[in-house]
Amino acid sequence: MTTTEADQTPRPENGTATPRGPRHAADLAPEPTDENVWLEDIHGDEQLAWVREQNARTEDLLEDAEYAAVEAGILEVLDSTDRIAMVSKRGDYYYNFWKDQEHPKGLWRRTTWESYLTEEPEWDVLLDVDALAAAEGVEWVFHGAGFLRPADGDEYRLAMVSLSPDGGDADRHREFDVESRTFVEGGFDLPTAKGNVSWLDADTLLVSSTADGLPATTSSYARTGVRLRRGQSLAEAERIFDIPEDHMLAMVAHDSTPGYERTFAVDYIDFYNRSTWLLRDESWVTIEVPTDVNISAHRDWLLFRPQKDWDVAGVVYPAGCLVAADFDSYLAGSRSLLVLFTPDAQTSLQSWSWTKDYLLLNLLRDVSSEIRVLEPSRPDPDGSWGSTLLDACPPLHDVNAYAVDDEDLGPAGNDFWLVATGFTTPTTLTRGTLTPDHEHAGADEQSGGVDEQPGGVVSRHAEVKRSPSFFNESDYEVQQHFAVSADGTRVPYFQVASKDLVLDGQNPTQLSGYGGFEISRTPAYSGSIGRAWLERRTAGASSEDGAEAHSRGGVYVVANIRGGGEYGPAWHRAALQENRHRAYEDFAAVARDLISRGVTSRRRLGCVGGSNGGLLVGNMLTQYPELFGAVSCGVPLLDMRRYTKLSAGYSWIAEYGDPDVPAQWEFIRTFSPYHLLHDGVEYPETFIWTATSDDRVGPVQARKMAARMQAMGIPNVWFHEALEGGHAGASDNRQAAALQARSNHFLWRSLAGSN
């Protein structure tokens, strides 16, 4: 694996440069009448008839023999029984949720550690979701389970199981007994709604919900938190917390850690601002901190991660750092803060996890993982916690460390999982143990690896599970390159291609991106991409100069554009609201760099994105059509004039702006693809896909965009809407395989043929 320009530092540009507007003067034409509002009736008979007609047309185009082979190959990956069954530890058991060909809706199950270590663990099936769906006549989708903490010495038994009737975000929460393997007769059973559930005690739940007449926010989420006693309905429950209607959502939850039992409420004002409250003597006490500083509580500690620079008594803590304070002292007014991590231009904090005695930090350095172990019990002379680099992260890989069970009173309390993956490296699961180096008496060759630093921590770790190989990874090479965006910012991207790649501009190339909500795109193994894209071969099409070209495979590219979290909050904030075009300029810069390097050409280059990534590629379609031969646009935002009135759109104002504020609509309209379509433009071939049951973005914007493009006479515009599956577009492996196959097959047909 190689990295180009790895010694140079990409720096987010956060100055006051004027953001670029749309690339064509006509883009600022008056807003047309919306002729497709009728399609906003999601479940209307006429509207669904239009959807079925579109689906039939698209399926006739795409679902040929080659498509069937691609779909079968992807489904084989998704249904493989050799995949790693990831587990979470509760008490003495290890829990897993599993889908395969025989169980498309899945099995919730558990096993022991000794059994898990074997090649074929003995699983105790707790809930068969397929059987439940058949018995109840509802297409249930499992969304997890939350256990009631048992009394000391008892095993975990009662859980609130979350089930979606259609794969959307609204869940029904039902009390389940893992010993009897049944739902508790007369137990807690909450109606389907958006919200959350937390155990307060064996007979009480803390609930945020929009069911039974409880109010919703403008964003469609819960506005109220209630204390629900056993036997009560939500309408009868005591309301204990509420927020203004125009805030995003309310949440109430209980931390049942022994000795640190606390009840919290959070007012999520928007995606990046929140107020956190602690219940003391039946009164809410606010944790005083700016709303853009994220808070996390763990036993004696409060951790803070500011989204912007945070000034505390004249000391500035930079955006993206991690700061700690003693919990009780901070609430009492002390502002003695301890810096645990400070970002730099190359390195950002992605997540953290506590074991019993240590804090694991998951970092990215130029979008490659780095893990540090902090020791609260070993402070340095300046008071900061001792820090040890965990030697477990190969270059250009994503490796995440998190605790196995920090409350285990035995040796497992300082155990951690390592999940490692790369574009050409099947995922591995490793289990490690952290101990002070003075307890280290030498490495046991049977224990796997041992990492240590003088005066630091020792990590003994050994591989537990390895995912199978689904394509011939050794034939491919991963490279990291940097493109230069319009304002001079250097933007990293990963390129996965055959080692014999010919740089003649003729390689079918799929460019993927996201660029929003501080979400990072990191290296990840995908057997589906390997089979559906990298290993597919062209038929030896002729090159543009008439010479016969050799058969070649696909090139897969992931762009780490601004708006994401690869370089922390500054990288994200650089593309917020009026600066949104920076994300699109970054993506276009990567496209140009691929073309200028000879990897591909406009004819051979396609892009794909979903959700906010659908908005991204929608802007590639409308603002940069000269760069792409095809666009695959999934579950997208596209009508930015009405997005706040559709599904959960109001909750994203902090990311995009409010179109009902005239001054903000002036910049929002410049990245609203639905309003940037114009006659006389040669648009790329376009595939727009969505799901009827998506209650987050919703199917409406995709429908309207396809309808407008087709009415304009734009050729090669295709639409498909899954009738179930939620925002993911798929509720089981069969649906997921079909979705991935359609997108990949569309792009391959568009980009790999001769012309």
PDB file of N, CA and C in Angstrom, residues 132-170:
ATOM      1  N   LEU A 132     -41.422 -14.852  14.631  1.00  0.00           N
ATOM      2  CA  LEU A 132     -42.290 -13.843  15.238  1.00  0.00           C
ATOM      3  C   LEU A 132     -43.096 -13.118  14.167  1.00  0.00           C
ATOM      4  N   ALA A 133     -42.437 -12.729  13.072  1.00  0.00           N
ATOM      5  CA  ALA A 133     -43.124 -12.025  11.991  1.00  0.00           C
ATOM      6  C   ALA A 133     -44.214 -12.891  11.385  1.00  0.00           C
ATOM      7  N   ALA A 134     -43.924 -14.172  11.209  1.00  0.00           N
ATOM      8  CA  ALA A 134     -44.924 -15.073  10.637  1.00  0.00           C
ATOM      9  C   ALA A 134     -46.106 -15.252  11.582  1.00  0.00           C
ATOM     10  N   ALA A 135     -45.823 -15.363  12.878  1.00  0.00           N
ATOM     11  CA  ALA A 135     -46.887 -15.587  13.852  1.00  0.00           C
ATOM     12  C   ALA A 135     -47.773 -14.362  14.020  1.00  0.00           C
ATOM     13  N   GLU A 136     -47.175 -13.166  13.932  1.00  0.00           N
ATOM     14  CA  GLU A 136     -47.934 -11.951  14.206  1.00  0.00           C
ATOM     15  C   GLU A 136     -48.367 -11.222  12.942  1.00  0.00           C
ATOM     16  N   GLY A 137     -47.911 -11.677  11.785  1.00  0.00           N
ATOM     17  CA  GLY A 137     -48.309 -11.040  10.537  1.00  0.00           C
ATOM     18  C   GLY A 137     -47.754  -9.647  10.354  1.00  0.00           C
ATOM     19  N   VAL A 138     -46.594  -9.372  10.951  1.00  0.00           N
ATOM     20  CA  VAL A 138     -45.939  -8.065  10.844  1.00  0.00           C
ATOM     21  C   VAL A 138     -44.497  -8.297  10.399  1.00  0.00           C
ATOM     22  N   GLU A 139     -44.013  -7.509   9.454  1.00  0.00           N
ATOM     23  CA  GLU A 139     -42.658  -7.682   8.931  1.00  0.00           C
ATOM     24  C   GLU A 139     -41.634  -7.047   9.872  1.00  0.00           C
ATOM     25  N   TRP A 140     -41.496  -7.617  11.052  1.00  0.00           N
ATOM     26  CA  TRP A 140     -40.654  -7.025  12.090  1.00  0.00           C
ATOM     27  C   TRP A 140     -39.189  -6.941  11.667  1.00  0.00           C
ATOM     28  N   VAL A 141     -38.547  -5.825  12.060  1.00  0.00           N
ATOM     29  CA  VAL A 141     -37.110  -5.627  11.880  1.00  0.00           C
ATOM     30  C   VAL A 141     -36.517  -5.362  13.258  1.00  0.00           C
ATOM     31  N   PHE A 142     -35.545  -6.174  13.670  1.00  0.00           N
ATOM     32  CA  PHE A 142     -34.937  -6.089  15.002  1.00  0.00           C
ATOM     33  C   PHE A 142     -34.019  -4.875  15.077  1.00  0.00           C
ATOM     34  N   HIS A 143     -34.241  -4.024  16.088  1.00  0.00           N
ATOM     35  CA  HIS A 143     -33.421  -2.827  16.267  1.00  0.00           C
ATOM     36  C   HIS A 143     -32.683  -2.802  17.597  1.00  0.00           C
ATOM     37  N   GLY A 144     -32.532  -3.968  18.239  1.00  0.00           N
ATOM     38  CA  GLY A 144     -31.722  -4.025  19.441  1.00  0.00           C
ATOM     39  C   GLY A 144     -32.525  -4.307  20.694  1.00  0.00           C
ATOM     40  N   ALA A 145     -31.798  -4.420  21.832  1.00  0.00           N
ATOM     41  CA  ALA A 145     -32.419  -4.719  23.111  1.00  0.00           C
ATOM     42  C   ALA A 145     -31.614  -4.060  24.227  1.00  0.00           C
ATOM     43  N   GLY A 146     -32.313  -3.556  25.250  1.00  0.00           N
ATOM     44  CA  GLY A 146     -31.674  -2.938  26.404  1.00  0.00           C
ATOM     45  C   GLY A 146     -32.034  -3.685  27.679  1.00  0.00           C
ATOM     46  N   PHE A 147     -31.018  -4.179  28.385  1.00  0.00           N
ATOM     47  CA  PHE A 147     -31.245  -5.017  29.560  1.00  0.00           C
ATOM     48  C   PHE A 147     -31.486  -4.193  30.832  1.00  0.00           C
ATOM     49  N   LEU A 148     -32.303  -4.749  31.706  1.00  0.00           N
ATOM     50  CA  LEU A 148     -32.417  -4.287  33.084  1.00  0.00           C
ATOM     51  C   LEU A 148     -31.232  -4.843  33.861  1.00  0.00           C
ATOM     52  N   ARG A 149     -30.536  -3.981  34.604  1.00  0.00           N
ATOM     53  CA  ARG A 149     -29.419  -4.467  35.404  1.00  0.00           C
ATOM     54  C   ARG A 149     -29.964  -5.376  36.517  1.00  0.00           C
ATOM     55  N   PRO A 150     -29.433  -6.587  36.634  1.00  0.00           N
ATOM     56  CA  PRO A 150     -29.938  -7.496  37.667  1.00  0.00           C
ATOM     57  C   PRO A 150     -29.357  -7.170  39.037  1.00  0.00           C
ATOM     58  N   ALA A 151     -29.930  -7.773  40.059  1.00  0.00           N
ATOM     59  CA  ALA A 151     -29.364  -7.658  41.398  1.00  0.00           C
ATOM     60  C   ALA A 151     -28.007  -8.347  41.428  1.00  0.00           C
ATOM     61  N   ASP A 152     -27.160  -7.934  42.374  1.00  0.00           N
ATOM     62  CA  ASP A 152     -25.835  -8.528  42.493  1.00  0.00           C
ATOM     63  C   ASP A 152     -25.932 -10.040  42.586  1.00  0.00           C
ATOM     64  N   GLY A 153     -25.135 -10.723  41.770  1.00  0.00           N
ATOM     65  CA  GLY A 153     -25.114 -12.173  41.789  1.00  0.00           C
ATOM     66  C   GLY A 153     -26.093 -12.815  40.836  1.00  0.00           C
ATOM     67  N   ASP A 154     -27.058 -12.045  40.312  1.00  0.00           N
ATOM     68  CA  ASP A 154     -28.028 -12.596  39.366  1.00  0.00           C
ATOM     69  C   ASP A 154     -27.560 -12.361  37.930  1.00  0.00           C
ATOM     70  N   GLU A 155     -28.099 -13.149  37.011  1.00  0.00           N
ATOM     71  CA  GLU A 155     -27.776 -13.004  35.598  1.00  0.00           C
ATOM     72  C   GLU A 155     -28.773 -12.050  34.942  1.00  0.00           C
ATOM     73  N   TYR A 156     -28.339 -11.391  33.864  1.00  0.00           N
ATOM     74  CA  TYR A 156     -29.237 -10.530  33.093  1.00  0.00           C
ATOM     75  C   TYR A 156     -30.403 -11.361  32.556  1.00  0.00           C
ATOM     76  N   ARG A 157     -31.627 -10.828  32.727  1.00  0.00           N
ATOM     77  CA  ARG A 157     -32.791 -11.611  32.337  1.00  0.00           C
ATOM     78  C   ARG A 157     -33.816 -10.811  31.535  1.00  0.00           C
ATOM     79  N   LEU A 158     -34.218  -9.639  32.040  1.00  0.00           N
ATOM     80  CA  LEU A 158     -35.266  -8.857  31.385  1.00  0.00           C
ATOM     81  C   LEU A 158     -34.656  -7.808  30.458  1.00  0.00           C
ATOM     82  N   ALA A 159     -35.249  -7.666  29.284  1.00  0.00           N
ATOM     83  CA  ALA A 159     -34.767  -6.686  28.306  1.00  0.00           C
ATOM     84  C   ALA A 159     -35.953  -6.056  27.605  1.00  0.00           C
ATOM     85  N   MET A 160     -35.783  -4.796  27.205  1.00  0.00           N
ATOM     86  CA  MET A 160     -36.740  -4.144  26.319  1.00  0.00           C
ATOM     87  C   MET A 160     -36.237  -4.314  24.894  1.00  0.00           C
ATOM     88  N   VAL A 161     -36.986  -5.076  24.102  1.00  0.00           N
ATOM     89  CA  VAL A 161     -36.614  -5.360  22.714  1.00  0.00           C
ATOM     90  C   VAL A 161     -37.278  -4.330  21.800  1.00  0.00           C
ATOM     91  N   SER A 162     -36.504  -3.760  20.881  1.00  0.00           N
ATOM     92  CA  SER A 162     -37.007  -2.755  19.941  1.00  0.00           C
ATOM     93  C   SER A 162     -37.230  -3.401  18.577  1.00  0.00           C
ATOM     94  N   LEU A 163     -38.454  -3.268  18.060  1.00  0.00           N
ATOM     95  CA  LEU A 163     -38.831  -3.876  16.784  1.00  0.00           C
ATOM     96  C   LEU A 163     -39.531  -2.835  15.922  1.00  0.00           C
ATOM     97  N   SER A 164     -39.057  -2.695  14.690  1.00  0.00           N
ATOM     98  CA  SER A 164     -39.701  -1.801  13.733  1.00  0.00           C
ATOM     99  C   SER A 164     -40.618  -2.614  12.831  1.00  0.00           C
ATOM    100  N   PRO A 165     -41.838  -2.143  12.579  1.00  0.00           N
ATOM    101  CA  PRO A 165     -42.747  -2.907  11.716  1.00  0.00           C
ATOM    102  C   PRO A 165     -42.396  -2.850  10.236  1.00  0.00           C
ATOM    103  N   ASP A 166     -41.505  -1.933   9.839  1.00  0.00           N
ATOM    104  CA  ASP A 166     -41.203  -1.791   8.407  1.00  0.00           C
ATOM    105  C   ASP A 166     -39.749  -1.413   8.128  1.00  0.00           C
ATOM    106  N   GLY A 167     -38.924  -1.394   9.147  1.00  0.00           N
ATOM    107  CA  GLY A 167     -37.530  -1.008   8.966  1.00  0.00           C
ATOM    108  C   GLY A 167     -37.280   0.471   9.150  1.00  0.00           C
ATOM    109  N   GLY A 168     -38.315   1.253   9.428  1.00  0.00           N
ATOM    110  CA  GLY A 168     -38.151   2.679   9.676  1.00  0.00           C
ATOM    111  C   GLY A 168     -37.621   2.958  11.070  1.00  0.00           C
ATOM    112  N   ASP A 169     -37.564   4.244  11.439  1.00  0.00           N
ATOM    113  CA  ASP A 169     -37.009   4.633  12.733  1.00  0.00           C
ATOM    114  C   ASP A 169     -37.988   4.459  13.882  1.00  0.00           C
ATOM    115  N   ALA A 170     -39.273   4.323  13.598  1.00  0.00           N
ATOM    116  CA  ALA A 170     -40.273   4.155  14.652  1.00  0.00           C
ATOM    117  C   ALA A 170     -40.283   2.700  15.115  1.00  0.00           C
TER     118      ALA A 170
END
